Coordinates of C-alpha atoms and ligand atoms in Angstrom, one line a residue:
X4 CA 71.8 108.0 108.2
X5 CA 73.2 109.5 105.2
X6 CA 77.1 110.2 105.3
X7 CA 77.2 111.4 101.8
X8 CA 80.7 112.7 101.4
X9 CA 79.9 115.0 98.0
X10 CA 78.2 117.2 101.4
X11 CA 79.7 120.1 102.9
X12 CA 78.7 120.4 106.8
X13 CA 78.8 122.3 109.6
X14 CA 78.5 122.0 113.5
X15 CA 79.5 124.4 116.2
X16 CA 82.6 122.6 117.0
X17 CA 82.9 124.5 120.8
X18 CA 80.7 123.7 123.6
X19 CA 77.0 125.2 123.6
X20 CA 76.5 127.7 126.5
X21 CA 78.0 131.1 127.8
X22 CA 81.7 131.3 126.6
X23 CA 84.3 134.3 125.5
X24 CA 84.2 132.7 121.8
X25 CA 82.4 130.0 119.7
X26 CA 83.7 128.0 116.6
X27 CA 81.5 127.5 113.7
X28 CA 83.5 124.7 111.6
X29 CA 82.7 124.1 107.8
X30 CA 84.0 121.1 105.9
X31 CA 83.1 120.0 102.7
X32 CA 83.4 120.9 98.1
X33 CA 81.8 124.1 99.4
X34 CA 82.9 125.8 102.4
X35 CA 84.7 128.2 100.8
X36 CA 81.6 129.3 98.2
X37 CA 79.5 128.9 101.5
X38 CA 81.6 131.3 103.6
X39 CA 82.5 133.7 100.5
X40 CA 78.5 134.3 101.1
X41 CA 78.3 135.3 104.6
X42 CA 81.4 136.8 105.0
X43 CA 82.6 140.5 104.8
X44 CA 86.0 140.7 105.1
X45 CA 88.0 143.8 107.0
X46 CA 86.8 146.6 108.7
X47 CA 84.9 148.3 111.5
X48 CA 81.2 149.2 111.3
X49 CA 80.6 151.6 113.4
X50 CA 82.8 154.8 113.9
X51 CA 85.0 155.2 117.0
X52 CA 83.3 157.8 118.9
X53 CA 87.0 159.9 118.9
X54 CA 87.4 159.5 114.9
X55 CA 86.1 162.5 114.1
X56 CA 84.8 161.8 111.2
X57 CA 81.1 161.6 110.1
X58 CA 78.6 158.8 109.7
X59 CA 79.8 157.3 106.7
X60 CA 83.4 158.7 106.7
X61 CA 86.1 157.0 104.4
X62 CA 88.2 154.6 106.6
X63 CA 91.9 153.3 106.0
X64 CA 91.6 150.9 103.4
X65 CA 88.8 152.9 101.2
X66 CA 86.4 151.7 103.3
X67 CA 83.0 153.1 104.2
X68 CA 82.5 153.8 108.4
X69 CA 79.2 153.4 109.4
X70 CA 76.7 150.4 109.7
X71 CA 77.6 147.8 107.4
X72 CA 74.2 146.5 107.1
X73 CA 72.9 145.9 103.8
X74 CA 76.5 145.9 102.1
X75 CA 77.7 142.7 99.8
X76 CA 80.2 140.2 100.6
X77 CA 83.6 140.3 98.7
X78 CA 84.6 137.0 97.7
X79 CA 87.5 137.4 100.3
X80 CA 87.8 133.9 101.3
X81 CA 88.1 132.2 97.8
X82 CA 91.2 135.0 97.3
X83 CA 92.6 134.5 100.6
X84 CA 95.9 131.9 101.1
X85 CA 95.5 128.5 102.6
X86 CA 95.6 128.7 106.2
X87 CA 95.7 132.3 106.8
X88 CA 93.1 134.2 109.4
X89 CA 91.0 137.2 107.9
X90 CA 89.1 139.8 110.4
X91 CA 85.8 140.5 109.2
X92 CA 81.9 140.1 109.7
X93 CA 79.4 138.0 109.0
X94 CA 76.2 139.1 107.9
X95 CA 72.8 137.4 106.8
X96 CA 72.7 137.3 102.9
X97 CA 68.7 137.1 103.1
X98 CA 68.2 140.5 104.5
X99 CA 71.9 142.0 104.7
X100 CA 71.9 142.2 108.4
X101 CA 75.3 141.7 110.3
X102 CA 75.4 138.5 112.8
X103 CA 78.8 139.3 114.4
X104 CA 82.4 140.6 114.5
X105 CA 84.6 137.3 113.5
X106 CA 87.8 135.9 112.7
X107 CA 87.8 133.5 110.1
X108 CA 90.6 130.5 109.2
X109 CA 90.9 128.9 105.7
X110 CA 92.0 125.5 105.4
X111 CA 92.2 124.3 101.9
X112 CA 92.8 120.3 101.4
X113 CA 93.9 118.2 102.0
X114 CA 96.2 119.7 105.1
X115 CA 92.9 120.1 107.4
X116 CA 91.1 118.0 109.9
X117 CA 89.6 116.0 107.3
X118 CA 91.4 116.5 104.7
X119 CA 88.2 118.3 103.3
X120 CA 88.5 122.0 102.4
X121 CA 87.5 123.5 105.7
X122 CA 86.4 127.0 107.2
X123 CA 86.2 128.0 110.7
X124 CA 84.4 131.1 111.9
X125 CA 85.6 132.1 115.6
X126 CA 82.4 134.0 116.5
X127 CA 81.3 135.4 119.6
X128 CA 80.1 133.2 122.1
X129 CA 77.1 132.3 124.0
X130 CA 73.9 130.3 122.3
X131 CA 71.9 133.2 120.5
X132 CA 75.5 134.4 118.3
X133 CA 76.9 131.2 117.5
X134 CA 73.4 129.4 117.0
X135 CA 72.7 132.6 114.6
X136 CA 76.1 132.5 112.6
X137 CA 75.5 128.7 112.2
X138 CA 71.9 129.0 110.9
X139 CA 73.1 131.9 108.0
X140 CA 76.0 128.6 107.2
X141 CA 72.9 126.2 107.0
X142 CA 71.3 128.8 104.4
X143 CA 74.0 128.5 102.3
X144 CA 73.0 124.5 101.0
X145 CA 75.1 122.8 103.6
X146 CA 74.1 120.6 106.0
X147 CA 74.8 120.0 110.1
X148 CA 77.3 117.4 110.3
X149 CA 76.2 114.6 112.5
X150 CA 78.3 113.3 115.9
X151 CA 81.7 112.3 114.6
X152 CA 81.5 113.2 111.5
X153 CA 84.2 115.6 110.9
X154 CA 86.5 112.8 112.3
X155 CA 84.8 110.3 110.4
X156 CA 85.8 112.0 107.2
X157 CA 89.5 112.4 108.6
X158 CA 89.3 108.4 109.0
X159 CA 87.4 107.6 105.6
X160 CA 89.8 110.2 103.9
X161 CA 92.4 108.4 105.1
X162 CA 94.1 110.8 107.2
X163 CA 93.7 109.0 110.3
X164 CA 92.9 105.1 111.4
X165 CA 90.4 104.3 113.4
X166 CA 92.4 103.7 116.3
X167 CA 93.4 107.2 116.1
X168 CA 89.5 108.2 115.7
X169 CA 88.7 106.4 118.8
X170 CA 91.6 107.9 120.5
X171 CA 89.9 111.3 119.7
X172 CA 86.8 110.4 121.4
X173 CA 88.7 109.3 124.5
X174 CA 90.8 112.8 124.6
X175 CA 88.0 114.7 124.5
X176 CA 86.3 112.6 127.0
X177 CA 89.1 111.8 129.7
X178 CA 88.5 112.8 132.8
X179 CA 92.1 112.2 134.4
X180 CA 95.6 113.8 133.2
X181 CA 96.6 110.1 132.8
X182 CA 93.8 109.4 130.9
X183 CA 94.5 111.9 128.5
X184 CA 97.8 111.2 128.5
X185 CA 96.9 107.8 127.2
X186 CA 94.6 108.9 124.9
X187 CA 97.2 111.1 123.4
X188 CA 99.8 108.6 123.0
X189 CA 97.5 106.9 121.0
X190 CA 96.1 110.0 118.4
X191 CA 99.9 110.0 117.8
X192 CA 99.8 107.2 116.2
X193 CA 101.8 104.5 118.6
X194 CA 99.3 101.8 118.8
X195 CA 98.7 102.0 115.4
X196 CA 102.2 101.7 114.7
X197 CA 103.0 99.0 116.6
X198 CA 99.8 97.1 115.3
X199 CA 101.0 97.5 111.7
X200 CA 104.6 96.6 112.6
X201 CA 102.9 92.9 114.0
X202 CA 100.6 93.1 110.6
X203 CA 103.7 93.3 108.5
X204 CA 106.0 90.8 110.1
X205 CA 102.8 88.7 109.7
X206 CA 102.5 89.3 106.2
X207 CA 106.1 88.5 105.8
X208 CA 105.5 85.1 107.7
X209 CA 102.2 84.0 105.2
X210 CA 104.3 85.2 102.3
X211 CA 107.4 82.8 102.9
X212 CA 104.8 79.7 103.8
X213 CA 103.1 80.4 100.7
X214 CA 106.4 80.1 99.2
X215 CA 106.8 77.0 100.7
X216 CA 104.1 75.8 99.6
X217 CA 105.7 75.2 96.1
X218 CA 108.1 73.0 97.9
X219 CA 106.6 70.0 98.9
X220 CA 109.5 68.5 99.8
X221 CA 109.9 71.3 102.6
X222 CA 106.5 71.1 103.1
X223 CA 106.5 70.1 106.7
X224 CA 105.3 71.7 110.2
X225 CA 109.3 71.1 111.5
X226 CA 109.9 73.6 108.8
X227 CA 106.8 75.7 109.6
X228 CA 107.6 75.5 113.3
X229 CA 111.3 76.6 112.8
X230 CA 110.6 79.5 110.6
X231 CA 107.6 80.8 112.6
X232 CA 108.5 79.9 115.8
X233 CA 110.6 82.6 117.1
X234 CA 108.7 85.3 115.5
X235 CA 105.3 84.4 117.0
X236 CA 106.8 83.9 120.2
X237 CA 107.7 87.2 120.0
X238 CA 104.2 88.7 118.3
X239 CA 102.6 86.4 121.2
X240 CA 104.4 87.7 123.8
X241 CA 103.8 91.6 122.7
X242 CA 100.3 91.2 122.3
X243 CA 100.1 89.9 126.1
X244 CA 101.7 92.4 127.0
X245 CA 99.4 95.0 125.5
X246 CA 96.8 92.7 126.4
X247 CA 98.0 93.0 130.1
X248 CA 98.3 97.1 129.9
X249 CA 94.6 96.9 129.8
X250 CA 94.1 95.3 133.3
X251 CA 96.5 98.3 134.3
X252 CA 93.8 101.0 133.0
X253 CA 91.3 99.3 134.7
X254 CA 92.5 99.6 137.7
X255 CA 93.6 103.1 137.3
X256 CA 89.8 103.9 136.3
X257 CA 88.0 101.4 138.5
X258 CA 90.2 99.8 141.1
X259 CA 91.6 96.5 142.0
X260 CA 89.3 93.8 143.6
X261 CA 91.0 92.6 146.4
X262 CA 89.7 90.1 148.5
X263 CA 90.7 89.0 152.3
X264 CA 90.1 85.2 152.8
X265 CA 91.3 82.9 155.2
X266 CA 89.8 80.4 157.9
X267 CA 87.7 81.8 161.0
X268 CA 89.3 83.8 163.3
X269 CA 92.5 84.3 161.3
X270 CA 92.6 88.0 161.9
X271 CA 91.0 88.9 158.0
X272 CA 88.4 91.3 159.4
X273 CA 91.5 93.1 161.7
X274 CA 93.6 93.1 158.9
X275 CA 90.8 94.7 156.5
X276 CA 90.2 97.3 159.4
X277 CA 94.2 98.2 159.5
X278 CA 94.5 98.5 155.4
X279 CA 91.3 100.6 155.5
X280 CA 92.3 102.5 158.5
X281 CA 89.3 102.6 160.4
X282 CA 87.3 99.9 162.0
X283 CA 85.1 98.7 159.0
X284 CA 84.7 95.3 159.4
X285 CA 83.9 94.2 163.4
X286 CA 86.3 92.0 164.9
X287 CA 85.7 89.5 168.1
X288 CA 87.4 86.4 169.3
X289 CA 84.8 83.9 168.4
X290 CA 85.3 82.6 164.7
X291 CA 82.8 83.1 162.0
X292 CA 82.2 86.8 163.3
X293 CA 82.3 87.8 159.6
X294 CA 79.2 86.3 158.1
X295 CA 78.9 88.3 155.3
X296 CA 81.0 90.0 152.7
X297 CA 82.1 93.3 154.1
X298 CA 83.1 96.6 151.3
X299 CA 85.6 99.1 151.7
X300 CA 87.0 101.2 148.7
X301 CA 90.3 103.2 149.6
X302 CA 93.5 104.5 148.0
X303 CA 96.4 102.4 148.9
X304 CA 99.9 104.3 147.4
X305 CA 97.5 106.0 145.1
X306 CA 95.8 102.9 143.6
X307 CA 91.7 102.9 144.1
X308 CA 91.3 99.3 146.0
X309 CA 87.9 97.5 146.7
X310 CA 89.1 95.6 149.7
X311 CA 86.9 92.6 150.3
X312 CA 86.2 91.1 153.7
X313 CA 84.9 87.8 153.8
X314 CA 83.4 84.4 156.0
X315 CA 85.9 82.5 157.0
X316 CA 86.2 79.2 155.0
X317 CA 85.7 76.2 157.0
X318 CA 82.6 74.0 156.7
X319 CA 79.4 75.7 158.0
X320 CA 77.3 74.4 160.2
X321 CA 74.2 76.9 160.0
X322 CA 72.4 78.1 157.1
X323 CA 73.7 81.7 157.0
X324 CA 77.0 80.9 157.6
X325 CA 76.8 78.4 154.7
X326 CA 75.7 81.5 153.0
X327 CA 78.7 83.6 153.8
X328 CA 81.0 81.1 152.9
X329 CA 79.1 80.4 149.5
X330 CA 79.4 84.1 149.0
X331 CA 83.3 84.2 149.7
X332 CA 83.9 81.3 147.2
X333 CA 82.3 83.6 144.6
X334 CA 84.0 86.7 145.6
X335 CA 87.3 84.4 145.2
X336 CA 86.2 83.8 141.7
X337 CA 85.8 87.6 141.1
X338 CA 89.4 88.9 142.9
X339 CA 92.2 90.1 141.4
X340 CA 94.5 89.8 144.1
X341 CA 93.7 87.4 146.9
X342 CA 95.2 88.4 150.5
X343 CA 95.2 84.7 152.3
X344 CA 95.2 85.4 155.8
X345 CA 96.8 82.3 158.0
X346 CA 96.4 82.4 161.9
X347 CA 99.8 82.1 163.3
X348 CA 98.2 81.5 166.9
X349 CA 98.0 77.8 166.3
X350 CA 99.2 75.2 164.0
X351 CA 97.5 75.8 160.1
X352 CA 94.6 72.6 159.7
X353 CA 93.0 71.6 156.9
X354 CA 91.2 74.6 155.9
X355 CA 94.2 76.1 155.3
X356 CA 95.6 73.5 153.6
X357 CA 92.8 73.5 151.0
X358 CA 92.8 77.2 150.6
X359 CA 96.4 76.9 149.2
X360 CA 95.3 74.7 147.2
X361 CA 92.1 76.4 145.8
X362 CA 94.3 79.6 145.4
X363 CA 96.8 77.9 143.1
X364 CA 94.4 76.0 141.1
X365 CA 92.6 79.2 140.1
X366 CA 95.7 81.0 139.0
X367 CA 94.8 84.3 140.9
X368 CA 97.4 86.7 141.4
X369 CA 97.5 85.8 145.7
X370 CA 99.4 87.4 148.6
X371 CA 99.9 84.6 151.7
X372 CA 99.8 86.6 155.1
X373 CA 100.9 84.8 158.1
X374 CA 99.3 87.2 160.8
X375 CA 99.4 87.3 164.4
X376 CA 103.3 87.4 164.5
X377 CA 103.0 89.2 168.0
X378 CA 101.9 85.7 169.8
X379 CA 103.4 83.3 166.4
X380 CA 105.8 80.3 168.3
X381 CA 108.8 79.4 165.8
X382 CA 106.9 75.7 165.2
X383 CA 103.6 77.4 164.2
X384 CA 106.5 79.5 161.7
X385 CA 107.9 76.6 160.5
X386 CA 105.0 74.8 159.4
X387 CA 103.1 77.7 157.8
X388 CA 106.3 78.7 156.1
X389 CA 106.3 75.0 154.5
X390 CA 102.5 75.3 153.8
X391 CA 102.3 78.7 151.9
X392 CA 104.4 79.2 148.4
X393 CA 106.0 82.3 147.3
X394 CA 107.4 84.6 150.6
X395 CA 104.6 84.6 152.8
X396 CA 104.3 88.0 154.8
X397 CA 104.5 87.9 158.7
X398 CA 102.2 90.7 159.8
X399 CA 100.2 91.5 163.3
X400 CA 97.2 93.3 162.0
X401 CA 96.6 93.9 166.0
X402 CA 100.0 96.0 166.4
X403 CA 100.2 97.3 162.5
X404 CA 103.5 95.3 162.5
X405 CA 104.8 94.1 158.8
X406 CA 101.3 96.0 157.4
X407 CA 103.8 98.5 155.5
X408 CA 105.3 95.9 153.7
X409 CA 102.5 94.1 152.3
X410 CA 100.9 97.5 151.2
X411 CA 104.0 97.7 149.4
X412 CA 103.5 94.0 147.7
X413 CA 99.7 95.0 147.1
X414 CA 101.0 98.4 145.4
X415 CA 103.2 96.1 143.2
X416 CA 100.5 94.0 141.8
X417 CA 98.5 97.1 141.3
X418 CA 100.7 98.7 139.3
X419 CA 101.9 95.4 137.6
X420 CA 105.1 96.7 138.2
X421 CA 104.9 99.0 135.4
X422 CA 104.2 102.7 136.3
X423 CA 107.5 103.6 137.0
X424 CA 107.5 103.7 133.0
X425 CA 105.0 107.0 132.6
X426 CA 105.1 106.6 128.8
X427 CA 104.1 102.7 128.3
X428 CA 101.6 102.3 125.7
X429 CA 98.3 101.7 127.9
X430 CA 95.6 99.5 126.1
X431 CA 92.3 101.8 126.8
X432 CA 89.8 100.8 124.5
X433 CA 87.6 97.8 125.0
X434 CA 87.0 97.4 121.0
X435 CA 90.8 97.0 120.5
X436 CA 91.5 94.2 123.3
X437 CA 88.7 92.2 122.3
X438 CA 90.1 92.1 118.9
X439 CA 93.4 91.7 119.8
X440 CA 92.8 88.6 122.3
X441 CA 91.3 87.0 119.5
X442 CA 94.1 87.7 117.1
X443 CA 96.0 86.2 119.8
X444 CA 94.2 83.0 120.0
X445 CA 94.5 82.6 116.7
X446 CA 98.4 82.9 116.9
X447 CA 97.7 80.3 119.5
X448 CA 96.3 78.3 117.9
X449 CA 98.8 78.8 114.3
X450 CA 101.7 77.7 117.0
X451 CA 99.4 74.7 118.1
X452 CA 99.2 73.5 114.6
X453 CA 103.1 74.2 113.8
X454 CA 103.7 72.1 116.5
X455 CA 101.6 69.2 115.7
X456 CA 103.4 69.1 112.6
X457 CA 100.4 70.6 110.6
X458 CA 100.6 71.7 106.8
X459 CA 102.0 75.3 105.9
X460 CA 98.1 76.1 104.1
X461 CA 96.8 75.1 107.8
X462 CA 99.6 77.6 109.4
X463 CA 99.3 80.1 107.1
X464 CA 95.4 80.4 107.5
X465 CA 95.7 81.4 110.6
X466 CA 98.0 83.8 110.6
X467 CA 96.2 85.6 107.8
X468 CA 93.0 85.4 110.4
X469 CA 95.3 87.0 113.2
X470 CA 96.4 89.8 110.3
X471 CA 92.7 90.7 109.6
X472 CA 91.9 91.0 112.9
X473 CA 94.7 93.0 113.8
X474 CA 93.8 95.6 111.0
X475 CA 90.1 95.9 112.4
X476 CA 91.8 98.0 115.4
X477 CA 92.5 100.5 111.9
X478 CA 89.5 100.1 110.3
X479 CA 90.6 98.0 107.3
X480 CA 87.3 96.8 106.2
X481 CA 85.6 98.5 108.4
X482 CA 81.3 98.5 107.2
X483 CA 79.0 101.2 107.5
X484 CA 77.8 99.5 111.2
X485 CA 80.8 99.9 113.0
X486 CA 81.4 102.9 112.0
X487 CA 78.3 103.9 113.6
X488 CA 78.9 102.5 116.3
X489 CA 81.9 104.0 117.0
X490 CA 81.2 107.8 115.3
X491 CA 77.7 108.2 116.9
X492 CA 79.3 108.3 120.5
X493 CA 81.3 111.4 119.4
X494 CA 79.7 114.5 120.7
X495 CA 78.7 116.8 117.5
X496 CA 81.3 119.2 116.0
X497 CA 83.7 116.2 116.4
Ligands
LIG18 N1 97.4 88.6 169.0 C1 96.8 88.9 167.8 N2 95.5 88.8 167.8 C2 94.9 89.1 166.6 C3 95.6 89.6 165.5 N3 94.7 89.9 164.5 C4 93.5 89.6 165.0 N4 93.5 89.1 166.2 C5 92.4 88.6 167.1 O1 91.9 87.5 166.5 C6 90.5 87.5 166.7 C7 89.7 87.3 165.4 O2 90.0 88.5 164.6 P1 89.0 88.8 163.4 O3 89.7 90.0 162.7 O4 87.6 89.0 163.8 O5 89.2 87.5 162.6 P2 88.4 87.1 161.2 O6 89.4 86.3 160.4 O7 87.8 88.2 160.6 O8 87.4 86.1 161.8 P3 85.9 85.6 161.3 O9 85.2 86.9 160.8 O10 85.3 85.0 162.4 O11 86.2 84.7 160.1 C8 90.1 88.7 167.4 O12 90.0 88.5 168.8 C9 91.3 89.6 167.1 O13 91.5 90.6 168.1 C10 97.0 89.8 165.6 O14 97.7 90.2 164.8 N5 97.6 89.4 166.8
LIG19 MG1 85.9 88.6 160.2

């Protein structure tokens, strides 16, 4: 595709379709010229029936009444001030003919959009007008701007960073209040900011291990380590946390995976039924009832949840339970939040025993349930509460007793403990997590190498690597590829 910036384009920067107005936007060396062309500025053409005055009459400013038609432009827009509005028409320069009654904004450079002299023609709306006003701009020797482009020419002119591009495209296409919100707090510039705040206390870092490198005497990873250490604890620890704000967008745009599990007959398939609040999942006395996983998707404290019922864990004896159970080991390796459900009608066995076990391995964020509390005997109490780690919930998914509370825990690990704080900087875009895990694997990996008492050079390498990657999320060094990438998922008149 050719970007050429020496250009001057034009899109209809409004949606196409029926609509009160339409905005024809003009950037480029020659959207004033372009618009001087098309453009008659002032002016009525047609006399108010209550004027009294003929066809052709003299109006306020010196101005002929009558149909306009066929008249010349004035070169209004090259005299008018920098963003200023003028009331005119525009009219076909091939044949004279008028297109429609406009208002028309100048914008010179570089305080504009794209920092790009720019024109915008507020037309009537509706395809045939607007499609008309545009194809008169088109005549003029400028060209229709492709998706993105205006914004592309706001980020290669410097005016923006990418980060702030890409927020663009996410305001435009958010679908939820929050989500715009998030957007927003990003076009303003506070992802960026933070990102080159950790850049420059990087740069800071390479530049005294440089230093150090003229000192061989110093030139030792105890050294490095001391130096560096606090400060990439500290650029570790805030790139987790925006790391972690991503996880918390996810689950406000897809849900939480939460999955039920627990040994046969523990009450998992009740306990789905009561979060759900409806009888999903079917419940009967016999274990391995549940053979299969079961779905539910419902708003719990106003987080979306995918509540997953699941086999009970114990070792199968026929081939579709085998199944089941195969499947609930894999949703386990899916979940965000496992709910272990422990039956407190009997004394916990080795199934529940392992479960613990396989939930602490994995590291997944885990909620232990001790259910059936209605019928629980303080022994059976006793020796669960010694099994299970963190504060294990007594519930009785048959009465609905305790089921508040653990909505409550659930809610928690939903919201990461975090919405209360409307205005946290939420990671939204998949482009900049990617780059920033890597960057912090490569801070990893600089701390690694302090430790083990390797050489400044060694150190200093990788924190240049974290730097560079940090500055892709602005688009330092950005090629021509990316670029497209990101630009051509803009909607046109972006
Ligand atoms: N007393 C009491 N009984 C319960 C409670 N929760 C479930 N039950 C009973 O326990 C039995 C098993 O319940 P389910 O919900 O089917 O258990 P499950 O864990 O899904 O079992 P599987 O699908 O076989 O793995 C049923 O008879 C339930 O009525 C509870 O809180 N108190
Ligand atoms: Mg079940």
């Amino acid at each position: 595709m050719d970007y050429s910036m020496n250009d001057t384009i034009a899109a209809l920067s409004t949606a196409v379709g029926d609509a009160g107005i339409a905005i024809v936007r003009i950037s480029g060396p020659n959207a004033f010229p372009a618009a001087d062309r098309l453009f008659l500025s002032g002016g009525r053409t047609r006399p108010k029936k209550h004027s009294g005055l003929p066809d052709g009459g003299s109006g306020p400013f010196g101005r002929p009444y009558g149909d306009r038609a066929g008249q010349a432009p004035d070169g209004h827009v090259g005299k008018m001030k920098s963003h200023t509005v003028a009331y005119g028409q525009v009219a076909d320069p091939a044949d004279g003919g008028l297109i429609d009654e406009v208002l028309l904004l100048k914008m010179a450079s570089p305080r504009t959009y794209t920092r790009e002299d720019v024109v915008e023609i507020h037309c009537h709306g509706g395809r045939v007008v607007a499609g008309e006003v545009l194809r008169a701009v088109f005549a003029q020797g400028v060209r229709p701007a492709e998706a993105g482009e205006f914004t592309r020419r706001a980020f290669l002119n410097g005016r923006i960073d990418l980060a702030e591009a890409e927020a663009v495209m996410d305001l435009v296409r958010s679908h939820t209040a929050r989500g715009a919100r998030a957007a927003m707090e990003q076009l303003d510039g506070r992802l960026s900011e933070l990102v080159a705040a950790m850049r420059e206390a990087l740069l800071t870092l390479i530049g005294q291990m440089e230093a150090n490198l003229d000192f061989p005497e110093h030139d030792t990873g105890e050294v490095a380590l001391d130096m560096a250490g606090p400060i990439l604890a500290e650029l570790q620890a805030e790139l987790r946390r925006l790391l972690d704000s991503y996880s918390q967008g996810r689950i406000l745009r897809e849900g939480l995976n939460l999955v039920i599990a627990g040994r046969p007959n523990a009450g998992k398939s009740s306990l789905m039924n009561r979060l759900a609040g409806y009888d999903r999942s079917i419940v009967d006395e016999i274990p391995g009832t549940t053979r299969d996983t079961v779905e539910s998707f419902i708003n719990l404290r106003g987080f979306p949840v995918h509540l997953l019922d699941t086999a009970g864990l114990r070792e199968a004896t026929d081939a579709v339970e085998k199944m089941g159970v195969e499947r609930t080991l894999d949703a386990l390796e899916r979940a965000e939040l496992v709910v272990a459900v422990f039956d407190g009608a009997g004394m916990p066995g080795p199934e529940d025993a392992k479960l613990v076990e396989r939930l602490k391995k994995s590291g997944i964020r885990s909620l232990y349930v001790m259910n059936k509390a209605d019928v629980m005997d303080p022994t059976v109490e006793t020796a669960l509460r010694e099994l299970l780690p963190d504060r294990p919930l007594a519930v009785s998914a048959l009465l609905g007793t305790g089921i508040g509370a653990l909505m409550d825990r659930i809610a928690e690990t939903a919201s990461g403990n975090r919405f209360e704080s409307d205005n946290a900087l939420l990671l939204t875009n998949a482009r900049h997590r990617h780059l920033l895990e890597m960057a912090e694997s490569a801070l990893a990996e600089a701390v690694k190498a302090c430790r083990e008492g390797m050489t400044h050079d060694v150190v200093a390498f990788l924190l240049r690597d974290a730097w560079s990657l940090l500055g892709g999320i602005l688009g330092a060094d950005a090629g021509e590829e990316l670029l497209d990438s990101i630009f051509s998922r803009f909607c046109i008149g972006k």
